[in-house]
Coordinates of C-alpha atoms in Angstrom, one line a residue:
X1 CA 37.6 176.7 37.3
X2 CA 34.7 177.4 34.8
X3 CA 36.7 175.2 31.9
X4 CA 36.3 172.1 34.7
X5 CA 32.9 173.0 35.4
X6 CA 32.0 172.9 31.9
X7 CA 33.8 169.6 31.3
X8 CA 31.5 167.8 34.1
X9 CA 28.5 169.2 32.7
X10 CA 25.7 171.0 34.0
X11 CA 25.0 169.6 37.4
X12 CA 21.9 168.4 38.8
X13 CA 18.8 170.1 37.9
X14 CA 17.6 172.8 40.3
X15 CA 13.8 170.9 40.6
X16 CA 15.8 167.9 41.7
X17 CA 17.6 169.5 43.6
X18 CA 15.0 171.2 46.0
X19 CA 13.1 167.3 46.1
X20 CA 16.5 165.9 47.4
X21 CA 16.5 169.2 50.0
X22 CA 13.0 168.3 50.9
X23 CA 13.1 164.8 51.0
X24 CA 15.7 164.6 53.5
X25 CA 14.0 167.7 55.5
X26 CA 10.7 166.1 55.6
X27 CA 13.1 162.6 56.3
X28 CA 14.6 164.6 59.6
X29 CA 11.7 166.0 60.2
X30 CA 9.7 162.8 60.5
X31 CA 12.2 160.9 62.8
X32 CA 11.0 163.0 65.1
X33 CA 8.1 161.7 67.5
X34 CA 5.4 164.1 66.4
X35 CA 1.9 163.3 69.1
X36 CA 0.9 167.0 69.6
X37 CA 1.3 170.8 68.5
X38 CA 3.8 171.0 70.6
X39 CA 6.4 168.6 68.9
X40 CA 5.3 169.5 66.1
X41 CA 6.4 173.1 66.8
X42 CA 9.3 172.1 67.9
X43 CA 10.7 170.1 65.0
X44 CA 9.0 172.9 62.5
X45 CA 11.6 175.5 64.9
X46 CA 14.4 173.1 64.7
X47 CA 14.7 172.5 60.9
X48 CA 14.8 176.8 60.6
X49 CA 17.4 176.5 63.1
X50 CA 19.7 173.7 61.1
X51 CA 18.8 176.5 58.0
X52 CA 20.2 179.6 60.1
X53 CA 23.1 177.1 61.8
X54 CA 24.3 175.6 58.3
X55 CA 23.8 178.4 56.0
X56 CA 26.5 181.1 56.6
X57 CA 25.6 184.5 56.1
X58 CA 22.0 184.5 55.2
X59 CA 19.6 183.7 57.8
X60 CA 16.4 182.8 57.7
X61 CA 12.9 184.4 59.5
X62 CA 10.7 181.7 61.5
X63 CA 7.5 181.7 60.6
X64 CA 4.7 182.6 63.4
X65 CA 2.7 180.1 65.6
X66 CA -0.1 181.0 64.0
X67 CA 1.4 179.7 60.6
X68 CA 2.4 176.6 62.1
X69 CA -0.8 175.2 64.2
X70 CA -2.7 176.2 60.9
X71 CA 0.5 173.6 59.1
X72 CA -0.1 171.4 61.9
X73 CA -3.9 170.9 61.2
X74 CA -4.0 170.5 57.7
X75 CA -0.6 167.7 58.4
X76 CA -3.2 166.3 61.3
X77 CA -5.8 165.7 58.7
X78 CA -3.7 164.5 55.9
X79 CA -4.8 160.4 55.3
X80 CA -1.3 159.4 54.1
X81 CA 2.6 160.1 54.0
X82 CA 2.6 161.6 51.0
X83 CA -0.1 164.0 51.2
X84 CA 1.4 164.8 54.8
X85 CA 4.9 165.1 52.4
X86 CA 3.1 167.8 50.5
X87 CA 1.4 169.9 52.9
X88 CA 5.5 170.0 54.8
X89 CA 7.1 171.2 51.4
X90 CA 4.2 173.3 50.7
X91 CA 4.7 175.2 53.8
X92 CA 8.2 175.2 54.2
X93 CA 8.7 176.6 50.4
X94 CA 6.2 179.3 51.4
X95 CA 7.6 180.4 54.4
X96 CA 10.8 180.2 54.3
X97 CA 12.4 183.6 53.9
X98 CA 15.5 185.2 54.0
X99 CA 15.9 188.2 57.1
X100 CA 16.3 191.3 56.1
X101 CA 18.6 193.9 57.2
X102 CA 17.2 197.4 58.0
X103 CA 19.1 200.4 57.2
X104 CA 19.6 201.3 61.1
X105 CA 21.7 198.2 61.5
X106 CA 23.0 198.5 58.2
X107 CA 24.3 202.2 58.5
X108 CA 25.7 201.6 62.3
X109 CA 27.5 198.6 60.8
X110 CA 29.6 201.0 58.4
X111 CA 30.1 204.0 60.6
X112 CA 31.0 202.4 63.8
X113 CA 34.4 201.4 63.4
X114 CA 35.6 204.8 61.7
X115 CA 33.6 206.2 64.8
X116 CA 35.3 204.0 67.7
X117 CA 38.6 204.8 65.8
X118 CA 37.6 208.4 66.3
X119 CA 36.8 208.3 69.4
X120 CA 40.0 205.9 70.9
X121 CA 42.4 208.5 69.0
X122 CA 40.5 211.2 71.1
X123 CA 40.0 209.2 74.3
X124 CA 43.9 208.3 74.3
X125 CA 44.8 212.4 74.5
X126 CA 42.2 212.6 77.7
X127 CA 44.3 212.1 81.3
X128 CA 41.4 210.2 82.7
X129 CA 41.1 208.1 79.6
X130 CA 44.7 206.6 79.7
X131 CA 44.1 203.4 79.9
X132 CA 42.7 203.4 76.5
X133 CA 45.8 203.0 75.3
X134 CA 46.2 199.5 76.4
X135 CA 43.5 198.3 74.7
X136 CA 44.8 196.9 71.1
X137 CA 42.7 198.5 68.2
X138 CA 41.9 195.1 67.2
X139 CA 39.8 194.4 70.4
X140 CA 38.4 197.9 70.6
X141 CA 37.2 198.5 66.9
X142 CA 34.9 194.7 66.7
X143 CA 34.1 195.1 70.3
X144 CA 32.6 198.9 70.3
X145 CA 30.9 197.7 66.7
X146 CA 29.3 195.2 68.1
X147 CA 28.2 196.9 70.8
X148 CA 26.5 199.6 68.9
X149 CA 25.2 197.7 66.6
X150 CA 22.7 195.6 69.8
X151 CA 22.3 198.9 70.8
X152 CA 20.7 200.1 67.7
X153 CA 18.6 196.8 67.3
X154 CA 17.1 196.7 70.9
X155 CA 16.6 200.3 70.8
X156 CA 14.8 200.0 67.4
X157 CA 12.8 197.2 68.9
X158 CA 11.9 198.7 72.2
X159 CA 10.6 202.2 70.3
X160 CA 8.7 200.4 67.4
X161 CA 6.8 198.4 70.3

């Protein structure tokens, strides 16, 4: 692979490359009828949600309201398309930022399948818990996972409130 990728050469530069990524963003962007704040907003919300729907993996934060009525005035009082071209790249180079994972969700993510293994191996010995058995580990681990990993977020959310 690496000898093939040295036979076609370098590639295209990355500064090209983010103006073709931001040409054709600002290009989807504008084919959208923008009158008010409020389409504005919402074209703003759906190009971060084309980022967090193509990208696998890596997801990306939306910025605030607040960052995007103060986008949306200096793009109002912009005279022409490129200027308006400008202030969009500016301010979705700025703030356009990768999530990040806290350690809560990060540590329940490891330990909860070893955990709901645990506790199926137990549950299985229990008369009352029989039925535990008919559930396949391969629905039980992801599903129990899962679960505790929303619980960990919401309850981290609803005590940091």
């Amino acid at each position: 692979m690496g000898g093939s990728m040295g036979f076609l050469g370098k590639g295209v530069p990355p500064t090209q490359m983010m103006n073709m990524v931001m040409g054709s963003l600002y290009k989807q962007f504008t084919q959208k009828a923008i009158n008010n704040f409020d389409d504005f907003h919402v074209a703003v919300l759906d190009i971060f949600n084309n980022f967090n729907s193509a990208l696998p993996g890596r997801h990306f934060d939306f910025p605030t309201p607040e960052e995007i009525k103060d986008c949306f005035v200096r793009w109002k009082e912009a005279k022409d398309e490129e200027e308006k071209k400008k202030v969009f790249v500016e301010f979705i180079t700025k703030r356009v930022s990768p999530s990040k994972l806290d350690d809560v969700t990060l540590i329940t993510g490891i330990v909860s399948p070893p955990a709901a293994m645990a506790a199926k191996r137990a549950g299985e010995n229990v008369p009352q818990l029989k039925l535990i058995k008919l559930i396949p580990d391969v629905i039980f681990v992801p599903t129990v996972t899962i679960l505790a990993i929303v619980s960990a977020k919401l309850s981290r959310r609803m005590y940091l409130k």
